[in-house]
Short mmCIF file of C-alpha atoms in Angstrom, two decimals:
data_model
loop_
_atom_site.label_atom_id
_atom_site.label_comp_id
_atom_site.label_asym_id
_atom_site.label_seq_id
_atom_site.Cartn_x
_atom_site.Cartn_y
_atom_site.Cartn_z
CA UNK A 1 7.53 -11.16 47.86
CA UNK A 2 5.57 -14.08 46.51
CA UNK A 3 5.70 -16.97 44.10
CA UNK A 4 7.66 -14.94 41.49
CA UNK A 5 10.42 -14.04 44.01
CA UNK A 6 13.81 -15.71 43.35
CA UNK A 7 14.97 -18.08 46.15
CA UNK A 8 17.56 -16.59 48.51
CA UNK A 9 21.11 -17.76 47.87
CA UNK A 10 22.61 -20.11 50.46
CA UNK A 11 25.12 -18.31 52.67
CA UNK A 12 28.70 -19.35 51.83
CA UNK A 13 30.78 -21.09 54.47
CA UNK A 14 33.23 -18.74 56.27
CA UNK A 15 36.81 -18.84 54.92
CA UNK A 16 39.46 -20.69 56.90
CA UNK A 17 41.30 -18.71 59.56
CA UNK A 18 44.75 -17.44 58.57
CA UNK A 19 47.70 -17.73 60.92
CA UNK A 20 47.31 -15.30 63.81
CA UNK A 21 43.64 -16.03 64.17
CA UNK A 22 42.35 -13.74 61.40
CA UNK A 23 40.13 -14.97 58.64
CA UNK A 24 41.12 -14.48 55.05
CA UNK A 25 44.55 -13.03 55.75
CA UNK A 26 43.60 -10.13 58.01
CA UNK A 27 40.86 -7.69 59.01
CA UNK A 28 41.90 -4.88 56.63
CA UNK A 29 41.88 -7.17 53.61
CA UNK A 30 38.37 -8.43 54.47
CA UNK A 31 36.98 -4.89 54.71
CA UNK A 32 38.43 -3.94 51.29
CA UNK A 33 36.87 -7.08 49.76
CA UNK A 34 33.46 -6.27 51.13
CA UNK A 35 33.67 -2.64 49.95
CA UNK A 36 34.76 -3.78 46.50
CA UNK A 37 31.85 -6.13 46.24
CA UNK A 38 29.46 -3.32 47.30
CA UNK A 39 30.91 -0.95 44.70
CA UNK A 40 30.62 -3.63 41.99
CA UNK A 41 27.02 -4.34 43.16
CA UNK A 42 26.11 -0.66 42.96
CA UNK A 43 27.69 -0.40 39.49
CA UNK A 44 25.75 -3.49 38.38
CA UNK A 45 22.54 -2.02 39.78
CA UNK A 46 23.14 1.24 37.93
CA UNK A 47 23.84 -0.61 34.68
CA UNK A 48 20.74 -2.76 35.18
CA UNK A 49 18.62 0.34 35.77
CA UNK A 50 20.10 1.98 32.68
CA UNK A 51 19.51 -1.09 30.51
CA UNK A 52 15.94 -1.36 31.83
CA UNK A 53 15.34 2.33 31.12
CA UNK A 54 16.69 1.97 27.57
CA UNK A 55 14.56 -1.13 27.05
CA UNK A 56 11.41 0.65 28.28
CA UNK A 57 12.19 3.70 26.17
CA UNK A 58 12.93 1.52 23.16
CA UNK A 59 9.67 -0.37 23.58
CA UNK A 60 7.74 2.86 23.98
CA UNK A 61 9.36 4.33 20.89
CA UNK A 62 8.71 1.16 18.91
CA UNK A 63 5.10 1.12 20.10
CA UNK A 64 4.67 4.78 19.14
CA UNK A 65 6.25 4.21 15.74
CA UNK A 66 4.04 1.18 15.12
CA UNK A 67 0.99 3.16 16.21
CA UNK A 68 1.93 5.87 13.72
CA UNK A 69 2.48 3.17 11.07
CA UNK A 70 -1.03 1.80 11.62
CA UNK A 71 -2.49 5.30 11.46
CA UNK A 72 -0.70 5.84 8.15
CA UNK A 73 -2.30 2.65 6.80
CA UNK A 74 -5.79 4.10 7.19
CA UNK A 75 -7.25 5.90 4.17
CA UNK A 76 -9.50 8.82 5.04
CA UNK A 77 -12.30 10.66 3.20
CA UNK A 78 -14.82 13.33 4.23
CA UNK A 79 -17.94 12.04 5.98
CA UNK A 80 -20.63 13.75 3.88
CA UNK A 81 -20.07 15.55 0.58
CA UNK A 82 -23.70 16.45 -0.09
CA UNK A 83 -25.27 19.83 0.59
CA UNK A 84 -24.99 20.71 4.28
CA UNK A 85 -28.63 21.88 4.32
CA UNK A 86 -29.70 18.33 3.49
CA UNK A 87 -28.02 16.77 6.52
CA UNK A 88 -30.26 14.88 8.94
CA UNK A 89 -30.50 16.36 12.43
CA UNK A 90 -28.38 14.82 15.17
CA UNK A 91 -30.36 12.71 17.67
CA UNK A 92 -30.96 14.12 21.12
CA UNK A 93 -29.32 12.51 24.15
CA UNK A 94 -31.38 10.26 26.42
CA UNK A 95 -31.97 10.94 30.12
CA UNK A 96 -28.49 9.57 30.93
CA UNK A 97 -26.83 11.90 28.42
CA UNK A 98 -26.09 9.07 25.95
CA UNK A 99 -26.49 9.28 22.18
CA UNK A 100 -26.84 6.51 19.61
CA UNK A 101 -24.17 5.93 16.95
CA UNK A 102 -24.94 5.37 13.26
CA UNK A 103 -22.18 3.95 11.07
CA UNK A 104 -22.52 3.24 7.34
CA UNK A 105 -20.60 0.13 6.25
CA UNK A 106 -19.70 0.15 2.55
CA UNK A 107 -18.32 -2.69 0.46
CA UNK A 108 -16.69 -1.34 -2.70
CA UNK A 109 -16.43 -3.35 -5.92
CA UNK A 110 -13.61 -1.13 -7.18
CA UNK A 111 -11.15 -2.84 -9.52
CA UNK A 112 -8.59 -0.09 -9.71
CA UNK A 113 -5.59 -2.04 -8.40
CA UNK A 114 -3.89 -5.33 -9.25
CA UNK A 115 -5.00 -7.03 -6.02
CA UNK A 116 -8.70 -6.34 -6.67
CA UNK A 117 -8.46 -7.18 -10.39
CA UNK A 118 -6.87 -10.52 -9.58
CA UNK A 119 -9.93 -11.43 -7.50
CA UNK A 120 -12.22 -11.38 -10.51
CA UNK A 121 -14.93 -9.42 -12.20
CA UNK A 122 -15.52 -8.41 -15.79
CA UNK A 123 -12.47 -6.78 -17.34
CA UNK A 124 -14.57 -3.99 -18.79
CA UNK A 125 -15.06 -2.78 -15.20
CA UNK A 126 -11.30 -2.48 -14.52
CA UNK A 127 -10.19 1.08 -13.69
CA UNK A 128 -13.74 2.41 -13.74
CA UNK A 129 -15.47 4.30 -10.92
CA UNK A 130 -16.07 1.98 -7.94
CA UNK A 131 -19.62 1.14 -6.86
CA UNK A 132 -21.05 0.67 -3.38
CA UNK A 133 -22.24 -2.90 -3.88
CA UNK A 134 -22.69 -3.53 -0.14
CA UNK A 135 -24.38 -0.90 2.02
CA UNK A 136 -25.30 -1.55 5.64
CA UNK A 137 -26.33 1.02 8.22
CA UNK A 138 -25.20 -0.07 11.68
CA UNK A 139 -27.14 1.54 14.53
CA UNK A 140 -25.72 1.27 18.06
CA UNK A 141 -28.34 2.19 20.66
CA UNK A 142 -27.72 5.09 23.01
CA UNK A 143 -27.55 2.80 26.06
CA UNK A 144 -25.37 0.28 24.13
CA UNK A 145 -27.83 -2.51 24.92
CA UNK A 146 -28.59 -3.44 21.31
CA UNK A 147 -27.47 -3.06 17.72
CA UNK A 148 -29.55 -2.91 14.54
CA UNK A 149 -28.33 -3.26 10.95
CA UNK A 150 -30.25 -2.26 7.81
CA UNK A 151 -28.97 -3.46 4.43
CA UNK A 152 -29.98 -1.75 1.22
CA UNK A 153 -29.97 -3.87 -1.97
CA UNK A 154 -27.39 -2.50 -4.41
CA UNK A 155 -29.95 -2.19 -7.24
CA UNK A 156 -32.33 0.01 -5.23
CA UNK A 157 -33.47 2.97 -7.34
CA UNK A 158 -33.13 6.33 -5.57
CA UNK A 159 -32.61 9.98 -6.39
CA UNK A 160 -28.97 10.60 -5.47
CA UNK A 161 -28.37 14.11 -4.08
CA UNK A 162 -25.89 16.68 -5.33
CA UNK A 163 -22.33 15.76 -4.30
CA UNK A 164 -18.94 17.46 -4.64
CA UNK A 165 -15.75 15.42 -5.13
CA UNK A 166 -13.42 16.48 -2.29
CA UNK A 167 -10.29 15.88 -4.40
CA UNK A 168 -11.13 17.32 -7.80
CA UNK A 169 -13.86 19.74 -6.79
CA UNK A 170 -16.12 18.31 -9.49
CA UNK A 171 -19.80 18.84 -8.73
CA UNK A 172 -22.21 15.98 -9.47
CA UNK A 173 -25.74 17.40 -9.77
CA UNK A 174 -28.62 15.59 -8.10
CA UNK A 175 -29.89 12.77 -10.29
CA UNK A 176 -33.01 13.73 -12.23
CA UNK A 177 -34.26 10.16 -12.46
CA UNK A 178 -34.10 7.31 -9.94
CA UNK A 179 -30.60 5.84 -10.10
CA UNK A 180 -29.11 2.64 -8.70
CA UNK A 181 -27.86 3.45 -5.23
CA UNK A 182 -24.50 1.74 -5.77
CA UNK A 183 -23.62 4.51 -8.27
CA UNK A 184 -23.39 6.97 -5.36
CA UNK A 185 -19.81 5.90 -4.56
CA UNK A 186 -18.60 6.98 -8.00
CA UNK A 187 -19.95 10.50 -7.49
CA UNK A 188 -17.11 11.76 -5.31
CA UNK A 189 -16.54 8.90 -2.87
CA UNK A 190 -18.15 7.35 0.23
CA UNK A 191 -19.30 10.77 1.45
CA UNK A 192 -21.87 10.75 -1.38
CA UNK A 193 -23.17 7.34 -0.30
CA UNK A 194 -23.59 8.76 3.21
CA UNK A 195 -25.45 11.78 1.79
CA UNK A 196 -27.75 9.45 -0.17
CA UNK A 197 -28.64 7.46 2.96
CA UNK A 198 -29.33 10.59 5.01
CA UNK A 199 -31.51 12.01 2.24
CA UNK A 200 -33.57 8.81 2.08
CA UNK A 201 -33.85 7.91 5.78
CA UNK A 202 -33.46 11.23 7.64
CA UNK A 203 -31.08 9.31 9.95
CA UNK A 204 -27.98 11.24 11.03
CA UNK A 205 -24.87 9.21 10.16
CA UNK A 206 -21.86 9.69 12.43
CA UNK A 207 -19.22 7.64 10.60
CA UNK A 208 -18.55 5.39 7.63
CA UNK A 209 -16.16 2.47 7.09
CA UNK A 210 -15.42 1.16 3.58
CA UNK A 211 -13.55 -1.98 2.52
CA UNK A 212 -12.71 -3.30 -0.97
CA UNK A 213 -12.40 -6.85 -2.39
CA UNK A 214 -8.81 -7.46 -1.34
CA UNK A 215 -9.57 -6.07 2.12
CA UNK A 216 -12.35 -8.62 2.64
CA UNK A 217 -9.97 -11.43 1.68
CA UNK A 218 -7.12 -10.33 3.92
CA UNK A 219 -9.37 -9.65 6.93
CA UNK A 220 -11.05 -13.05 6.63
CA UNK A 221 -7.59 -14.63 6.64
CA UNK A 222 -6.51 -12.64 9.69
CA UNK A 223 -9.63 -13.71 11.62
CA UNK A 224 -8.90 -17.35 10.81
CA UNK A 225 -12.08 -18.11 8.85
CA UNK A 226 -15.83 -17.56 9.24
CA UNK A 227 -18.28 -20.52 9.46
CA UNK A 228 -21.11 -20.42 6.91
CA UNK A 229 -23.83 -22.94 6.03
CA UNK A 230 -25.59 -24.16 2.85
CA UNK A 231 -28.40 -26.71 2.73
CA UNK A 232 -26.93 -28.49 -0.35
CA UNK A 233 -23.72 -28.66 -2.36
CA UNK A 234 -23.35 -25.41 -4.28
CA UNK A 235 -21.31 -24.29 -7.28
CA UNK A 236 -22.04 -20.69 -8.28
CA UNK A 237 -21.18 -20.94 -11.95
CA UNK A 238 -23.09 -20.83 -15.22
CA UNK A 239 -22.20 -22.10 -18.69
CA UNK A 240 -21.84 -18.47 -19.82
CA UNK A 241 -19.30 -17.73 -17.09
CA UNK A 242 -21.53 -15.91 -14.60
CA UNK A 243 -21.33 -16.60 -10.88
CA UNK A 244 -18.91 -16.00 -8.04
CA UNK A 245 -17.23 -19.41 -8.36
CA UNK A 246 -18.20 -20.39 -4.81
CA UNK A 247 -18.03 -24.17 -4.40
CA UNK A 248 -19.01 -25.69 -1.05
CA UNK A 249 -20.30 -28.97 0.29
CA UNK A 250 -23.60 -29.20 2.13
CA UNK A 251 -23.38 -28.16 5.77
CA UNK A 252 -21.07 -25.75 7.59
CA UNK A 253 -17.70 -24.69 6.19
CA UNK A 254 -15.23 -22.17 7.56
CA UNK A 255 -14.47 -19.81 4.67
CA UNK A 256 -11.62 -17.37 4.43
CA UNK A 257 -9.59 -15.57 1.80
CA UNK A 258 -11.01 -15.66 -1.71
CA UNK A 259 -13.70 -18.12 -0.66
CA UNK A 260 -15.04 -15.61 1.88
CA UNK A 261 -15.27 -12.99 -0.86
CA UNK A 262 -17.07 -15.47 -3.10
CA UNK A 263 -19.62 -16.09 -0.36
CA UNK A 264 -20.30 -12.37 0.03
CA UNK A 265 -20.65 -11.86 -3.73
CA UNK A 266 -22.73 -14.96 -4.57
CA UNK A 267 -26.06 -14.32 -6.25
CA UNK A 268 -26.32 -17.19 -8.72
CA UNK A 269 -27.14 -20.26 -6.66
CA UNK A 270 -28.62 -18.68 -3.53
CA UNK A 271 -32.42 -18.94 -3.27
CA UNK A 272 -34.01 -16.99 -6.16
CA UNK A 273 -30.72 -15.63 -7.52
CA UNK A 274 -31.56 -12.04 -6.57
CA UNK A 275 -29.57 -9.37 -4.81
CA UNK A 276 -31.94 -9.85 -1.88
CA UNK A 277 -30.68 -13.42 -1.40
CA UNK A 278 -27.11 -12.14 -1.52
CA UNK A 279 -27.94 -9.63 1.22
CA UNK A 280 -29.28 -12.47 3.39
CA UNK A 281 -26.02 -14.40 2.92
CA UNK A 282 -24.06 -11.29 3.92
CA UNK A 283 -26.08 -11.03 7.13
CA UNK A 284 -25.30 -14.64 8.00
CA UNK A 285 -21.60 -14.01 7.36
CA UNK A 286 -21.51 -10.88 9.55
CA UNK A 287 -23.33 -12.56 12.42
CA UNK A 288 -20.99 -15.53 12.24
CA UNK A 289 -17.94 -13.27 12.06
CA UNK A 290 -19.01 -11.42 15.21
CA UNK A 291 -19.51 -14.71 17.07
CA UNK A 292 -16.14 -15.96 15.78
CA UNK A 293 -14.28 -12.85 16.93
CA UNK A 294 -15.81 -13.03 20.40
CA UNK A 295 -15.15 -16.75 20.84
CA UNK A 296 -11.75 -16.97 19.16
CA UNK A 297 -9.18 -17.41 21.91
CA UNK A 298 -6.33 -17.20 19.40
CA UNK A 299 -6.93 -13.47 19.17
CA UNK A 300 -5.33 -13.17 22.59
CA UNK A 301 -2.13 -14.08 20.75
CA UNK A 302 -0.13 -10.85 20.22
CA UNK A 303 1.05 -12.02 16.80
CA UNK A 304 -2.48 -12.73 15.62
CA UNK A 305 -3.70 -9.40 16.98
CA UNK A 306 -0.85 -7.59 15.23
CA UNK A 307 -1.72 -9.29 11.95
CA UNK A 308 -5.36 -8.35 12.34
CA UNK A 309 -4.49 -4.73 13.17
CA UNK A 310 -2.17 -4.53 10.17
CA UNK A 311 -4.72 -6.08 7.85
CA UNK A 312 -7.69 -4.07 9.07
CA UNK A 313 -5.98 -0.69 8.86
CA UNK A 314 -4.72 -1.40 5.33
CA UNK A 315 -8.16 -2.57 4.21
CA UNK A 316 -10.22 0.34 5.53
CA UNK A 317 -11.20 3.75 4.27
CA UNK A 318 -12.85 5.77 7.05
CA UNK A 319 -14.09 9.28 7.72
CA UNK A 320 -11.77 11.64 9.55
CA UNK A 321 -13.67 11.07 12.79
CA UNK A 322 -12.37 7.47 12.77
CA UNK A 323 -9.00 8.34 11.32
CA UNK A 324 -6.77 6.96 14.08
CA UNK A 325 -6.26 3.55 15.64
CA UNK A 326 -7.27 5.01 19.01
CA UNK A 327 -10.62 6.17 17.62
CA UNK A 328 -11.25 2.78 16.01
CA UNK A 329 -10.30 1.02 19.24
CA UNK A 330 -12.67 3.22 21.25
CA UNK A 331 -15.44 2.40 18.76
CA UNK A 332 -14.73 -1.32 19.07
CA UNK A 333 -15.11 -1.09 22.86
CA UNK A 334 -18.54 0.48 22.39
CA UNK A 335 -19.63 -2.20 19.91
CA UNK A 336 -18.37 -4.96 22.20
CA UNK A 337 -20.86 -3.91 24.90
CA UNK A 338 -23.77 -5.32 22.86
CA UNK A 339 -24.59 -8.99 23.54
CA UNK A 340 -24.70 -11.14 20.41
CA UNK A 341 -28.35 -12.00 21.03
CA UNK A 342 -29.24 -8.28 20.87
CA UNK A 343 -27.88 -7.82 17.32
CA UNK A 344 -30.59 -7.70 14.63
CA UNK A 345 -29.85 -7.82 10.89
CA UNK A 346 -32.52 -6.55 8.50
CA UNK A 347 -33.00 -5.71 4.83
CA UNK A 348 -34.73 -2.51 3.77
CA UNK A 349 -38.31 -3.49 2.82
CA UNK A 350 -38.62 -3.28 -0.97
CA UNK A 351 -40.89 -3.73 -3.97
CA UNK A 352 -39.94 -4.41 -7.58
CA UNK A 353 -39.73 -1.45 -9.93
CA UNK A 354 -42.07 -1.26 -12.91
CA UNK A 355 -39.69 -3.19 -15.18
CA UNK A 356 -39.12 -5.90 -12.57
CA UNK A 357 -35.32 -5.59 -12.82
CA UNK A 358 -34.69 -3.19 -9.94
CA UNK A 359 -36.23 -2.50 -6.54
CA UNK A 360 -37.71 0.49 -4.72
CA UNK A 361 -38.17 1.13 -0.98
CA UNK A 362 -41.52 -0.34 0.11
CA UNK A 363 -43.32 2.91 1.01
CA UNK A 364 -44.88 2.14 4.38
CA UNK A 365 -42.57 -0.59 5.70
CA UNK A 366 -39.29 1.10 4.74
CA UNK A 367 -40.42 4.38 6.30
CA UNK A 368 -41.38 2.51 9.47
CA UNK A 369 -38.02 0.74 9.72
CA UNK A 370 -36.16 4.03 9.27
CA UNK A 371 -38.34 5.65 11.97
CA UNK A 372 -37.57 2.89 14.47
CA UNK A 373 -33.85 3.51 13.99
CA UNK A 374 -34.26 7.29 14.15
CA UNK A 375 -36.12 6.94 17.43
CA UNK A 376 -33.60 4.43 18.81
CA UNK A 377 -36.15 1.62 19.18
CA UNK A 378 -34.59 -1.86 19.18
CA UNK A 379 -35.53 -3.95 16.15
CA UNK A 380 -35.62 -7.15 18.23
CA UNK A 381 -38.69 -5.82 20.08
CA UNK A 382 -37.18 -6.37 23.53
CA UNK A 383 -37.09 -2.81 24.80
CA UNK A 384 -39.69 -0.67 23.11
CA UNK A 385 -39.53 2.81 24.48
CA UNK A 386 -41.55 5.96 24.09
CA UNK A 387 -39.88 8.94 22.51
CA UNK A 388 -39.85 12.33 24.16
CA UNK A 389 -42.80 14.60 23.43
CA UNK A 390 -41.89 16.94 20.56
CA UNK A 391 -41.31 20.52 21.61
CA UNK A 392 -43.60 23.29 20.43
CA UNK A 393 -41.86 25.68 18.07
CA UNK A 394 -40.69 29.00 19.47
CA UNK A 395 -41.39 30.52 16.04
CA UNK A 396 -44.86 32.11 16.20
CA UNK A 397 -47.32 31.02 13.55
CA UNK A 398 -48.71 33.49 11.05
CA UNK A 399 -52.46 34.16 11.05
CA UNK A 400 -54.38 31.17 9.66
CA UNK A 401 -55.56 33.05 6.56
CA UNK A 402 -51.94 33.89 5.66
CA UNK A 403 -50.46 30.38 5.95
CA UNK A 404 -49.91 28.86 2.50
CA UNK A 405 -50.57 25.12 2.63
CA UNK A 406 -50.15 22.66 -0.21
CA UNK A 407 -52.13 19.44 0.23
CA UNK A 408 -50.98 16.20 -1.42
CA UNK A 409 -52.60 12.78 -1.71
CA UNK A 410 -50.45 10.10 -0.04
CA UNK A 411 -53.14 7.49 0.50
CA UNK A 412 -51.58 4.88 -1.80
CA UNK A 413 -50.03 1.92 0.05
CA UNK A 414 -48.38 -1.38 -0.79
CA UNK A 415 -51.77 -3.09 -0.69
CA UNK A 416 -54.22 -0.38 -1.81
CA UNK A 417 -54.50 2.19 -4.58
CA UNK A 418 -54.80 5.90 -3.80
CA UNK A 419 -58.20 7.33 -2.86
CA UNK A 420 -59.18 9.73 -5.61
CA UNK A 421 -59.79 13.36 -4.59
CA UNK A 422 -58.40 13.24 -1.05
CA UNK A 423 -56.09 16.24 -1.54
CA UNK A 424 -59.00 18.37 -2.74
CA UNK A 425 -61.26 17.23 0.08
CA UNK A 426 -58.78 18.16 2.82
CA UNK A 427 -57.78 21.42 1.09
CA UNK A 428 -61.45 22.49 1.13
CA UNK A 429 -61.66 21.42 4.79
CA UNK A 430 -58.73 23.69 5.66
CA UNK A 431 -60.20 26.57 3.67
CA UNK A 432 -63.44 26.20 5.63
CA UNK A 433 -61.41 26.45 8.87
CA UNK A 434 -59.93 29.78 7.82
CA UNK A 435 -56.78 28.64 5.99
CA UNK A 436 -57.60 30.60 2.85
CA UNK A 437 -54.24 29.82 1.19
CA UNK A 438 -54.74 26.02 1.25
CA UNK A 439 -54.56 24.45 -2.23
CA UNK A 440 -54.64 20.88 -3.52
CA UNK A 441 -51.74 19.45 -5.54
CA UNK A 442 -53.64 17.08 -7.81
CA UNK A 443 -50.56 16.27 -9.90
CA UNK A 444 -48.85 14.25 -7.18
CA UNK A 445 -49.81 10.81 -5.83
CA UNK A 446 -47.62 9.59 -2.97
CA UNK A 447 -47.50 6.61 -0.64
CA UNK A 448 -47.31 7.78 2.97
CA UNK A 449 -48.04 5.41 5.85
CA UNK A 450 -49.06 8.21 8.22
CA UNK A 451 -50.39 11.68 7.55
CA UNK A 452 -47.57 14.19 7.88
CA UNK A 453 -47.03 17.95 7.71
CA UNK A 454 -43.67 18.93 6.24
CA UNK A 455 -41.89 22.28 6.23
CA UNK A 456 -38.53 23.30 4.68
CA UNK A 457 -37.01 25.69 7.24
CA UNK A 458 -37.21 26.82 10.86
CA UNK A 459 -39.13 30.01 10.01
CA UNK A 460 -42.09 27.87 8.85
CA UNK A 461 -42.07 25.37 11.74
CA UNK A 462 -44.66 27.36 13.70
CA UNK A 463 -46.96 27.54 10.66
CA UNK A 464 -46.68 23.77 10.10
CA UNK A 465 -47.46 23.01 13.74
CA UNK A 466 -50.48 25.35 13.59
CA UNK A 467 -51.89 23.45 10.57
CA UNK A 468 -51.35 20.12 12.36
CA UNK A 469 -53.05 21.36 15.54
CA UNK A 470 -56.06 22.59 13.58
CA UNK A 471 -56.55 19.12 12.06
CA UNK A 472 -55.76 17.13 15.23
CA UNK A 473 -52.50 15.76 13.83
CA UNK A 474 -49.88 15.05 16.56
CA UNK A 475 -46.85 17.34 16.68
CA UNK A 476 -44.63 14.25 16.26
CA UNK A 477 -45.96 14.05 12.69
CA UNK A 478 -44.67 17.52 11.81
CA UNK A 479 -41.33 17.06 10.05
CA UNK A 480 -38.64 19.29 8.60
CA UNK A 481 -37.82 18.29 5.02
CA UNK A 482 -35.86 19.82 2.16
CA UNK A 483 -38.13 17.97 -0.29
CA UNK A 484 -40.78 20.69 0.08
CA UNK A 485 -40.67 24.42 -0.61
CA UNK A 486 -43.42 25.41 1.84
CA UNK A 487 -45.81 23.96 4.39
CA UNK A 488 -47.06 20.72 2.83
CA UNK A 489 -49.73 18.40 4.21
CA UNK A 490 -49.53 14.82 2.89
CA UNK A 491 -52.77 12.96 3.58
CA UNK A 492 -51.58 9.46 4.42
CA UNK A 493 -52.91 5.92 4.19
CA UNK A 494 -54.17 6.31 7.79
CA UNK A 495 -56.71 8.97 6.64
CA UNK A 496 -58.37 7.50 3.59
CA UNK A 497 -61.86 8.80 4.37
CA UNK A 498 -63.75 11.37 6.43
CA UNK A 499 -62.82 14.88 7.53
CA UNK A 500 -61.77 14.12 11.11
CA UNK A 501 -58.25 12.82 11.64
CA UNK A 502 -57.99 10.11 14.28
CA UNK A 503 -54.44 9.64 15.52
CA UNK A 504 -53.45 6.04 16.13
CA UNK A 505 -50.75 4.75 18.44
CA UNK A 506 -47.58 4.00 16.54
CA UNK A 507 -46.70 0.35 16.06
CA UNK A 508 -43.07 -0.21 17.05
CA UNK A 509 -42.71 -3.77 15.77
CA UNK A 510 -40.19 -4.44 13.01
CA UNK A 511 -41.95 -5.04 9.65
CA UNK A 512 -41.94 -8.70 8.59
CA UNK A 513 -40.76 -7.57 5.17
CA UNK A 514 -37.43 -6.53 6.78
CA UNK A 515 -36.50 -10.25 7.14
CA UNK A 516 -34.94 -9.81 10.59
CA UNK A 517 -32.14 -12.21 11.58
CA UNK A 518 -30.86 -12.45 15.17
CA UNK A 519 -27.11 -12.33 15.75
CA UNK A 520 -27.20 -15.42 17.99
CA UNK A 521 -28.95 -17.60 15.38
CA UNK A 522 -26.43 -20.39 14.73
CA UNK A 523 -28.89 -22.50 12.72
CA UNK A 524 -29.27 -20.09 9.80
CA UNK A 525 -28.40 -21.79 6.51
CA UNK A 526 -28.61 -20.53 2.93
CA UNK A 527 -31.00 -22.38 0.62
CA UNK A 528 -29.32 -23.52 -2.60
CA UNK A 529 -31.07 -23.35 -5.99
CA UNK A 530 -31.23 -26.97 -7.26
CA UNK A 531 -29.86 -25.78 -10.63
CA UNK A 532 -26.56 -24.92 -8.93
CA UNK A 533 -25.85 -28.11 -7.01
CA UNK A 534 -23.11 -30.62 -7.78
#
């Protein structure tokens, strides 16, 4: 009973009495009429229940079939197709039993279908291997209080690890020379891009999501447009035909469809025309899209939600761990827990390569940014937390005089050249302490922010920790790494002189070179190169 209850029908007036004093022609006739009405009422009730049951069953079947349809839309690939021994270790749960989530977002420039080819690009790239032109690592904190994103410029030079194509079985050997990171996608699929990130950052990646050109266009349409800002009229076009074709007036414009894709691809016309400027524009777009999704009341419309679900599932390639609509929905609920003001967008700190045409990870700053994510420290600086004390290895160390130690010079930094002879100095120090097998590797000059002891496998962990203890190096600076073949001490930029190592407290602030942008920043606006105004 309540406001949705139908009003009671008004009781009908009694029929006129028939001759003899009986109503309606007699008592028997009245009883038969009432019984007939009851039987008809019960039959109607049964039919109503049957129709309702069929309707419910039909709706459930339709819902199930549509759910299966959406699942079939999703394209799935293996998560990591590199060597399993190179995988980064999974993070440990916090005191509440929660673990962080790391998801690699990949934007493919593949032009292997008519829809993508129609959206532009040089024809000589049609039907060639796709490239991972957009790469963003999304880190969701264990307590779901904050989210951090690290973008890697597409022309970053890295050594891509060995990958095996899951479809053809073709093995792509590890690159001998630094290679542009966007080539990783063409070496067997997104699982190779994941392997490349894990190799570089030592961050365990749980999932990936990849979208192509046409997917960006259709999803922007389904959302209803994303507001973006430029500080002057812009036309991304050169006389030789380069540029995305983006044409906007000064101020804020809601872009969707092809125009949204143009925004995400624009390099000519934004700031210095570099891939770094394009990354900044992508961050602004993503932040604005998140705010738009959370504020857009039209998404409560079932039709709009259905369109978005249809579009998103057709646009995405995911790992098998996100291969159903239910899994994607569960992920979205986790992401939704983070307030917009606790989302931080960053770019991997970088330096130009020797030829000035490509970039490299900035040694100290990039390593620091990756560490903050590994240790689940928020990049907005609002909840710095101390990591758990590293456990002592259960593997007993060999006698000091039997531990082989290679010492390398890592004292070079972004602002200072390497200190000559440091590897030899510390190797002699170790030898004087009884580590007779310590030798200096004078052929290698590295850039390491903090002194570190690396070891390749669990059976050498105890030996590595013993070397660190002898020198006063914290156990937290003893790391497992497949880049070394034995216990390796890298003398870092924090130990440029002297023979006594002084451990310093780690700085947990985000490097300025990461160009952090807060998700709630509604005033962000791209600077337009005056040569591209109209």
